Amino acid sequence: MSISKNKWFLIFLYLVTAFVVATSLGFILILFVIEFCISIYTKRTFDFSNIDFMQCVKIGIGGGGIGGVGCWVIYYKNYK
């Protein structure tokens, strides 16, 4: 069974989007846990700034994009 070029493109979009969202949410969760632990153990106020949030989103876009493209390439090569 052959997959059309349109389906390959949709698979590519799905993989890249899913990896970007998952990676961004993962980094935001890790940052939240780290800030929470630091605020508990050092008696410091909980500081979750917009700059840290935007850095997590940017890193998620970069890392998720690379991961999504890599998975698509592996999937495409194994199919052929």
XYZ file of C-alpha atoms in Angstrom:
80
model
C 0.000 0.000 0.000
C 1.456 3.306 -1.070
C 1.153 6.493 0.914
C 0.614 9.646 -1.161
C 2.765 12.749 -0.872
C -0.119 14.601 0.753
C -0.281 12.010 3.550
C 3.480 12.227 4.090
C 3.161 15.983 4.444
C 0.332 15.603 6.972
C 2.413 13.085 8.942
C 5.297 15.574 8.879
C 3.091 18.403 10.189
C 1.643 16.178 12.893
C 5.043 14.983 14.114
C 6.600 18.447 14.197
C 3.577 20.024 15.921
C 3.284 17.241 18.483
C 6.983 17.340 19.320
C 7.019 21.134 19.660
C 4.006 21.150 21.999
C 5.258 18.207 24.072
C 8.788 19.587 24.401
C 7.577 23.073 25.345
C 5.180 21.719 27.965
C 7.887 19.442 29.322
C 10.348 22.296 29.756
C 7.670 24.484 31.380
C 6.809 21.677 33.812
C 10.473 21.131 34.679
C 10.963 24.870 35.251
C 7.876 24.983 37.464
C 9.097 22.064 39.594
C 12.588 23.535 39.942
C 11.259 26.959 40.947
C 8.833 25.355 43.417
C 11.582 23.279 45.055
C 13.931 26.248 45.263
C 11.215 28.397 46.828
C 10.510 25.734 49.462
C 14.082 24.907 50.440
C 15.553 28.418 50.407
C 12.527 30.340 51.739
C 12.589 32.426 48.589
C 9.455 33.737 46.903
C 8.118 31.742 43.987
C 9.340 33.530 40.838
C 8.017 32.291 37.501
C 8.837 35.158 35.167
C 7.747 35.713 31.587
C 11.365 35.628 30.416
C 11.805 32.084 31.741
C 8.500 31.042 30.178
C 9.465 32.428 26.768
C 12.868 30.721 26.936
C 11.124 27.400 27.565
C 8.841 27.975 24.581
C 11.765 28.926 22.310
C 13.789 25.900 23.368
C 10.710 23.724 22.885
C 10.202 25.054 19.367
C 13.826 24.425 18.438
C 14.220 21.038 20.073
C 10.757 19.839 19.154
C 11.222 20.888 15.540
C 14.493 19.003 15.280
C 13.013 15.942 17.000
C 9.903 15.947 14.823
C 11.866 16.250 11.588
C 14.244 13.505 12.732
C 11.404 11.115 13.548
C 9.746 11.843 10.224
C 12.971 11.139 8.328
C 13.443 7.836 10.181
C 9.820 6.864 9.543
C 10.050 7.808 5.866
C 13.327 5.931 5.306
C 12.027 2.785 6.999
C 8.907 2.899 4.833
C 10.878 3.049 1.589
